[in-house]
Amino acid sequence: MKKAAFLISAILAAGCGVPENAFLVEGYVPTLKDSTRLILTRFEGEMLIPVDTAHATNGRFSFRYPATGKGRLAILTFSDDVSDMFLPLWSAPGEKAVITGDNNYKRTWSVKSRIPEQREAERYKQAAKKEYEKLQQISMEYRKLSNTHGVSADSIADKRQALKHTEDSLQYLIYDKTLEQLDRSEPDSPVFTDELSGICLMIRHYEAFAGLRERAEIQYDRLPEEIKRSQAGKEMHSTLHPPAKVRTGDRMADAELVDSNGETHRLSEYLGKYVLLDFWSFGCGPCLLSLPELKAASESYRDRLTVISITSDPKDLWQTASEEHGITWVNLNASNDPAVSARYGVNGIPHQVIISPAGIVLDSWAGYGQGLLEQRLKTYLSD
């Protein structure tokens, strides 16, 4: 152990031989099978974009990333004998990270780096390492159940339910320990914001974590005003102080959103026709599958219906995806008003809402099924 620690320190010593415009990763996890594929990705909002690929040889792997500033990365694997939770990394130009592990629980591999954000992230990970490892064990048990043969469906369902209960309990403990760490940390770092955002996201989507809301609110109140005004800050606020949700029969919830030219539009300005709101993201497979049907609807019912696609994707990726997939109907970004999703009860995407010409919510549903959109629209737009 002392020898390994010395070698890691030597690798990370000043200079590291790393080019000024690059961030390097070197890993050694002897339990990895040869040819195990590892993928380095970068974050764009909450999306993961692949930037490099490596294959393990004798437990070793490496990545090179053209870093221009500090950023968030993650390592993914697609292997039956490696946990599917990603390993988060922080990058910076001219820096290096050394990854080590003695098992295939990727989320809890050790990351040594001179980058302050990485060191801070490691403190959060270490505080809940035991729970993270058990959580990864469960994810691998799920995988085994999916490949089980000769066992009754009821027996598999019972085992899945038991695993899900344990999974929720472990995740709750992880967030509990993370909140303890947040309470002892300075609230002006991006790591603090990321950790708190993750907890708020789970509070929003899963009732099992509602008990953490009050403690999360205390940490949110500690954030600097600049962070509270950011998109992440607005999203946390809408989770911790949720607006009233509109339901079928209610008056629509208005919002100010922006188009690709940066011009602001209110949803209410499209009334006079039926309105179909489509909440989507370029990283959502079912969302992309639904786009041809949205296009057909926007053309078939153009005299009576306005289709409005709404996303919170980063502007450049949103615009690129919109061009690639031929979005020619109204296409708006909710980055400046993320609470619009909460007001319409969006917990999964695609999520679609039909509004009458007078502004009354007529129907709302989530998910994609071939022909489902046309079936719903005919209820209101059929001749």
Coordinates of C-alpha atoms in Angstrom, one line a residue:
M1 CA 0.0 0.0 0.0
K2 CA 2.8 2.4 0.9
K3 CA 4.5 1.7 -2.4
A4 CA 1.2 2.3 -4.4
A5 CA 0.7 5.6 -2.5
F6 CA 4.2 6.6 -3.3
L7 CA 3.8 5.8 -7.0
I8 CA 0.5 7.8 -7.2
S9 CA 2.2 10.8 -5.5
A10 CA 5.0 10.6 -8.0
I11 CA 2.7 10.5 -11.0
L12 CA 0.8 13.5 -9.7
A13 CA 3.9 15.5 -8.8
A14 CA 4.3 19.0 -10.3
G15 CA 4.2 19.1 -14.0
C16 CA 3.2 15.4 -14.5
G17 CA 4.4 15.7 -18.1
V18 CA 0.9 16.6 -19.2
P19 CA 0.4 19.0 -22.1
E20 CA -1.2 22.3 -21.2
N21 CA -4.2 21.7 -23.3
A22 CA -5.0 18.1 -22.1
F23 CA -6.3 16.2 -19.1
L24 CA -5.0 12.7 -18.7
V25 CA -6.4 9.7 -16.9
E26 CA -4.5 6.6 -15.9
G27 CA -6.2 3.7 -14.2
Y28 CA -5.2 0.4 -12.6
V29 CA -8.0 -2.0 -11.5
P30 CA -6.5 -5.5 -11.6
T31 CA -10.0 -7.1 -11.3
L32 CA -11.0 -5.9 -14.7
K33 CA -11.0 -8.5 -17.5
D34 CA -8.9 -7.8 -20.5
S35 CA -10.7 -5.9 -23.2
T36 CA -13.3 -4.5 -20.8
R37 CA -14.5 -1.3 -22.6
L38 CA -14.5 1.9 -20.6
I39 CA -15.9 5.2 -22.0
L40 CA -14.9 8.7 -21.0
T41 CA -17.8 11.1 -21.3
R42 CA -18.3 14.8 -20.6
F43 CA -21.4 16.4 -19.1
E44 CA -23.6 18.7 -21.2
G45 CA -26.2 19.7 -18.7
E46 CA -27.3 16.3 -17.4
M47 CA -26.4 14.6 -20.7
L48 CA -23.2 12.4 -21.1
I49 CA -21.3 12.9 -24.4
P50 CA -18.6 10.2 -25.2
V51 CA -15.2 11.7 -25.8
D52 CA -12.7 8.8 -25.6
T53 CA -12.7 5.0 -25.3
A54 CA -10.2 2.6 -23.7
H55 CA -10.0 -1.2 -23.2
A56 CA -8.4 -2.7 -20.1
T57 CA -5.2 -4.6 -20.5
N58 CA -3.8 -6.3 -17.4
G59 CA -6.1 -4.1 -15.4
R60 CA -4.7 -0.9 -16.9
F61 CA -6.5 1.8 -19.0
S62 CA -5.9 5.4 -19.9
F63 CA -7.7 8.4 -21.5
R64 CA -6.8 11.7 -23.0
Y65 CA -9.2 14.6 -23.0
P66 CA -8.6 18.0 -24.7
A67 CA -9.5 20.2 -21.7
T68 CA -9.9 23.9 -22.2
G69 CA -11.1 24.6 -18.7
K70 CA -12.4 22.9 -15.6
G71 CA -15.2 20.5 -16.3
R72 CA -17.2 17.4 -15.2
L73 CA -16.5 14.0 -16.8
A74 CA -17.7 10.5 -16.1
I75 CA -16.4 7.0 -16.9
L76 CA -19.0 4.4 -18.1
T77 CA -18.7 0.7 -18.7
F78 CA -20.9 -1.8 -20.4
S79 CA -19.9 -5.1 -18.9
D80 CA -21.9 -7.7 -17.0
D81 CA -19.2 -8.0 -14.3
V82 CA -18.7 -4.2 -13.7
S83 CA -21.3 -2.1 -11.9
D84 CA -23.2 0.3 -14.1
M85 CA -23.0 3.4 -11.9
F86 CA -20.7 5.9 -13.5
L87 CA -17.5 7.2 -11.9
P88 CA -17.5 11.0 -11.8
L89 CA -14.3 13.0 -12.5
W90 CA -13.2 16.6 -12.6
S91 CA -10.9 17.7 -15.4
A92 CA -8.6 20.7 -15.9
P93 CA -5.9 21.6 -18.5
G94 CA -2.5 20.3 -17.7
E95 CA -3.7 18.0 -14.9
K96 CA -3.9 14.2 -14.4
A97 CA -6.1 11.8 -12.5
V98 CA -5.0 8.4 -11.2
I99 CA -7.7 5.8 -10.7
T100 CA -7.2 2.7 -8.6
G101 CA -9.6 0.0 -7.3
D102 CA -9.5 -3.6 -6.0
N103 CA -13.0 -4.6 -7.2
N104 CA -15.4 -3.9 -10.0
Y105 CA -17.6 -1.4 -8.1
K106 CA -16.7 1.4 -10.4
R107 CA -18.5 4.2 -8.6
T108 CA -16.2 3.8 -5.6
W109 CA -12.9 3.5 -7.3
S110 CA -10.3 5.9 -5.8
V111 CA -9.5 9.0 -7.8
K112 CA -6.3 10.9 -6.9
S113 CA -5.8 14.3 -8.5
R114 CA -4.5 17.8 -7.7
I115 CA -7.7 19.4 -8.8
P116 CA -9.5 20.8 -5.7
E117 CA -13.0 19.9 -7.0
Q118 CA -11.9 16.2 -7.4
R119 CA -10.5 16.2 -3.8
E120 CA -13.8 17.6 -2.5
A121 CA -15.8 15.1 -4.5
E122 CA -13.8 12.2 -3.0
R123 CA -14.7 13.4 0.5
Y124 CA -18.4 13.0 -0.3
K125 CA -17.8 9.6 -1.9
Q126 CA -15.7 8.3 1.0
A127 CA -18.4 9.4 3.5
A128 CA -20.8 6.9 2.0
K129 CA -18.5 4.4 0.4
K130 CA -19.9 1.4 2.2
E131 CA -23.5 2.3 1.1
Y132 CA -22.3 3.0 -2.5
E133 CA -20.7 -0.4 -2.7
K134 CA -23.8 -2.2 -1.4
L135 CA -25.9 -0.2 -3.9
Q136 CA -23.6 -1.4 -6.7
Q137 CA -23.9 -5.0 -5.5
I138 CA -27.7 -4.7 -5.8
S139 CA -27.5 -3.3 -9.4
M140 CA -25.5 -6.3 -10.3
E141 CA -28.1 -8.6 -8.6
Y142 CA -30.7 -7.0 -10.8
R143 CA -28.7 -7.9 -13.8
K144 CA -28.4 -11.5 -12.8
L145 CA -32.1 -11.7 -12.3
S146 CA -32.7 -10.5 -15.8
N147 CA -30.6 -13.5 -17.1
T148 CA -32.3 -16.0 -14.8
H149 CA -33.9 -19.1 -16.4
G150 CA -36.0 -21.8 -15.0
V151 CA -37.4 -19.6 -12.1
S152 CA -41.0 -18.6 -11.8
A153 CA -41.9 -15.0 -12.7
D154 CA -43.5 -14.5 -9.2
S155 CA -40.3 -15.6 -7.5
I156 CA -38.2 -13.1 -9.7
A157 CA -40.8 -10.4 -9.0
D158 CA -40.5 -11.0 -5.2
K159 CA -36.7 -10.8 -5.4
R160 CA -36.9 -7.6 -7.4
Q161 CA -39.2 -6.0 -4.9
A162 CA -36.9 -7.0 -2.0
L163 CA -33.9 -5.5 -3.9
K164 CA -35.8 -2.3 -4.6
H165 CA -36.7 -1.8 -1.0
T166 CA -33.0 -2.3 0.0
E167 CA -31.9 0.0 -2.8
D168 CA -34.2 2.8 -1.6
S169 CA -32.9 2.4 1.9
L170 CA -29.3 2.6 0.8
Q171 CA -29.9 5.6 -1.4
Y172 CA -31.6 7.4 1.5
L173 CA -28.5 6.7 3.7
I174 CA -26.2 8.0 1.0
Y175 CA -28.2 11.3 0.7
D176 CA -28.3 11.5 4.5
K177 CA -24.5 11.3 4.7
T178 CA -24.1 13.6 1.8
L179 CA -26.3 16.2 3.6
E180 CA -24.0 15.9 6.7
Q181 CA -21.0 16.6 4.5
L182 CA -22.8 19.6 2.8
D183 CA -23.4 21.0 6.3
R184 CA -19.7 20.9 7.0
S185 CA -18.7 22.3 3.6
E186 CA -18.5 25.8 2.0
P187 CA -21.5 26.3 -0.3
D188 CA -19.8 28.2 -3.1
S189 CA -18.1 25.3 -4.9
P190 CA -19.5 23.5 -8.0
V191 CA -19.2 20.2 -6.2
F192 CA -21.5 21.4 -3.4
T193 CA -24.1 22.5 -6.1
D194 CA -23.8 19.2 -7.9
E195 CA -24.3 17.1 -4.8
L196 CA -27.3 19.2 -3.6
S197 CA -28.8 19.2 -7.1
G198 CA -28.7 15.4 -7.2
I199 CA -30.6 15.2 -3.9
C200 CA -33.2 17.7 -5.0
L201 CA -33.7 15.8 -8.3
M202 CA -34.5 12.6 -6.3
I203 CA -36.8 14.5 -3.9
R204 CA -38.7 15.8 -6.9
H205 CA -39.2 12.4 -8.6
Y206 CA -39.5 10.0 -5.7
E207 CA -41.8 10.2 -2.7
A208 CA -39.4 7.9 -0.8
F209 CA -36.9 10.8 -0.4
A210 CA -39.5 13.5 0.7
G211 CA -38.2 13.3 4.2
L212 CA -34.9 14.9 3.1
R213 CA -36.7 18.1 1.8
E214 CA -36.3 20.2 5.0
R215 CA -32.6 19.5 5.3
A216 CA -32.1 20.2 1.6
E217 CA -33.9 23.5 2.0
I218 CA -31.4 24.5 4.7
Q219 CA -28.5 23.8 2.4
Y220 CA -30.2 25.6 -0.5
D221 CA -30.6 28.7 1.7
R222 CA -26.8 28.7 2.2
L223 CA -26.1 29.0 -1.5
P224 CA -24.7 32.3 -2.8
E225 CA -27.3 34.4 -4.7
E226 CA -25.4 34.0 -8.0
I227 CA -25.9 30.2 -7.8
K228 CA -29.5 30.6 -6.8
R229 CA -30.1 32.6 -10.0
S230 CA -28.4 29.9 -12.2
Q231 CA -30.4 27.3 -14.0
A232 CA -29.4 24.7 -11.4
G233 CA -30.4 27.0 -8.6
K234 CA -33.8 27.7 -10.2
E235 CA -34.4 23.9 -10.7
M236 CA -33.5 23.3 -7.0
H237 CA -35.9 26.1 -5.9
S238 CA -38.8 24.7 -8.0
T239 CA -38.2 21.3 -6.4
L240 CA -38.0 22.5 -2.9
H241 CA -40.8 25.0 -3.3
P242 CA -42.9 23.3 -6.0
P243 CA -45.5 25.4 -7.8
A244 CA -49.1 24.3 -8.0
K245 CA -49.6 21.7 -10.7
V246 CA -52.2 22.2 -13.3
R247 CA -54.5 19.2 -13.9
T248 CA -57.1 18.3 -16.5
G249 CA -59.8 20.9 -16.5
D250 CA -57.5 23.6 -15.0
R251 CA -56.5 26.8 -16.6
M252 CA -53.1 26.3 -18.3
A253 CA -49.9 27.5 -16.6
D254 CA -48.2 30.2 -18.5
A255 CA -44.4 30.6 -18.9
E256 CA -41.8 32.7 -20.6
L257 CA -39.5 30.6 -22.8
V258 CA -37.0 31.5 -25.4
D259 CA -36.6 30.4 -29.1
S260 CA -33.3 29.7 -30.9
N261 CA -32.8 33.4 -31.6
G262 CA -33.0 34.3 -28.0
E263 CA -36.5 35.9 -28.3
T264 CA -38.9 35.4 -25.4
H265 CA -42.4 33.9 -26.0
R266 CA -45.3 33.3 -23.5
L267 CA -47.2 30.1 -24.0
S268 CA -50.4 32.0 -23.8
E269 CA -49.6 33.9 -27.0
Y270 CA -50.3 30.6 -28.9
L271 CA -53.9 30.3 -27.7
G272 CA -56.8 30.6 -30.2
K273 CA -55.9 27.2 -31.6
Y274 CA -55.4 23.9 -29.7
V275 CA -51.9 23.7 -28.3
L276 CA -49.8 20.5 -27.8
L277 CA -46.9 20.9 -25.4
D278 CA -44.1 18.4 -25.9
F279 CA -41.5 18.2 -23.2
W280 CA -38.4 16.5 -24.6
S281 CA -34.6 16.2 -24.6
F282 CA -32.1 15.3 -27.3
G283 CA -30.7 12.5 -25.1
C284 CA -34.1 10.8 -24.7
G285 CA -34.6 7.9 -27.1
P286 CA -38.4 7.8 -26.9
C287 CA -38.5 11.6 -27.4
L288 CA -36.6 11.3 -30.7
L289 CA -38.9 8.4 -31.8
S290 CA -41.9 10.7 -31.3
L291 CA -40.6 13.5 -33.5
P292 CA -41.8 12.2 -36.8
E293 CA -45.3 11.9 -35.4
L294 CA -45.1 15.4 -34.0
K295 CA -44.1 16.7 -37.4
A296 CA -47.0 14.9 -39.0
A297 CA -49.4 16.3 -36.5
S298 CA -48.1 19.9 -36.9
E299 CA -48.7 19.6 -40.7
S300 CA -52.0 17.7 -40.7
Y301 CA -53.6 19.9 -38.1
R302 CA -51.8 23.2 -38.9
D303 CA -55.1 25.2 -39.1
R304 CA -56.3 24.0 -35.7
L305 CA -53.2 23.0 -33.7
T306 CA -49.9 24.6 -32.6
V307 CA -47.3 22.1 -31.6
I308 CA -44.7 23.5 -29.1
S309 CA -41.7 21.4 -28.1
I310 CA -40.0 22.4 -24.8
T311 CA -36.6 21.4 -23.5
S312 CA -34.0 22.5 -21.0
D313 CA -31.0 21.2 -23.0
P314 CA -27.9 23.4 -23.4
K315 CA -28.5 25.9 -26.2
D316 CA -25.9 24.6 -28.7
L317 CA -26.9 20.9 -28.3
W318 CA -30.5 21.8 -28.5
Q319 CA -30.1 23.8 -31.7
T320 CA -27.9 21.1 -33.3
A321 CA -30.4 18.3 -32.4
S322 CA -33.3 20.4 -33.6
E323 CA -31.7 20.9 -37.0
E324 CA -30.6 17.2 -37.3
H325 CA -34.2 16.0 -36.5
G326 CA -36.0 18.6 -38.6
I327 CA -38.0 20.4 -35.9
T328 CA -39.9 22.9 -37.9
W329 CA -42.7 23.7 -35.5
V330 CA -42.5 26.0 -32.4
N331 CA -39.4 25.0 -30.5
L332 CA -38.6 26.7 -27.1
N333 CA -36.1 26.3 -24.4
A334 CA -37.0 26.4 -20.7
S335 CA -33.6 27.1 -19.2
N336 CA -34.7 30.5 -17.9
D337 CA -37.9 29.0 -16.4
P338 CA -37.3 25.3 -15.4
A339 CA -40.3 25.4 -13.1
V340 CA -42.6 25.0 -16.1
S341 CA -42.0 21.3 -16.1
A342 CA -43.0 21.1 -12.4
R343 CA -46.2 23.1 -13.1
Y344 CA -47.2 20.6 -15.7
G345 CA -46.2 17.6 -13.5
V346 CA -43.4 16.4 -15.8
N347 CA -41.6 13.5 -14.1
G348 CA -40.5 11.6 -17.2
I349 CA -40.2 12.5 -20.9
P350 CA -41.6 12.6 -23.4
H351 CA -44.5 14.3 -21.7
Q352 CA -47.3 15.8 -23.7
V353 CA -50.2 18.1 -22.8
I354 CA -53.2 19.1 -24.9
I355 CA -54.7 22.6 -24.2
S356 CA -57.9 23.9 -25.6
P357 CA -58.0 27.2 -27.7
A358 CA -59.4 28.9 -24.6
G359 CA -56.5 27.7 -22.4
I360 CA -58.0 24.8 -20.5
V361 CA -55.9 21.6 -20.0
L362 CA -57.7 18.8 -21.7
D363 CA -55.3 15.8 -21.4
S364 CA -51.7 14.9 -20.3
W365 CA -49.6 11.8 -20.6
A366 CA -46.0 10.6 -20.5
G367 CA -44.1 8.1 -22.6
Y368 CA -44.1 7.1 -26.3
G369 CA -46.1 4.5 -28.1
Q370 CA -46.5 4.3 -31.9
G371 CA -49.8 5.9 -32.9
L372 CA -50.6 7.1 -29.4
L373 CA -50.3 10.8 -30.3
E374 CA -52.6 10.6 -33.2
Q375 CA -55.1 8.6 -31.2
R376 CA -55.2 11.3 -28.5
L377 CA -55.4 14.2 -30.9
K378 CA -58.3 12.7 -32.8
T379 CA -60.4 12.9 -29.6
Y380 CA -60.2 16.7 -29.9
L381 CA -59.4 17.4 -33.5
S382 CA -61.4 14.8 -35.5
D383 CA -63.7 16.3 -38.2

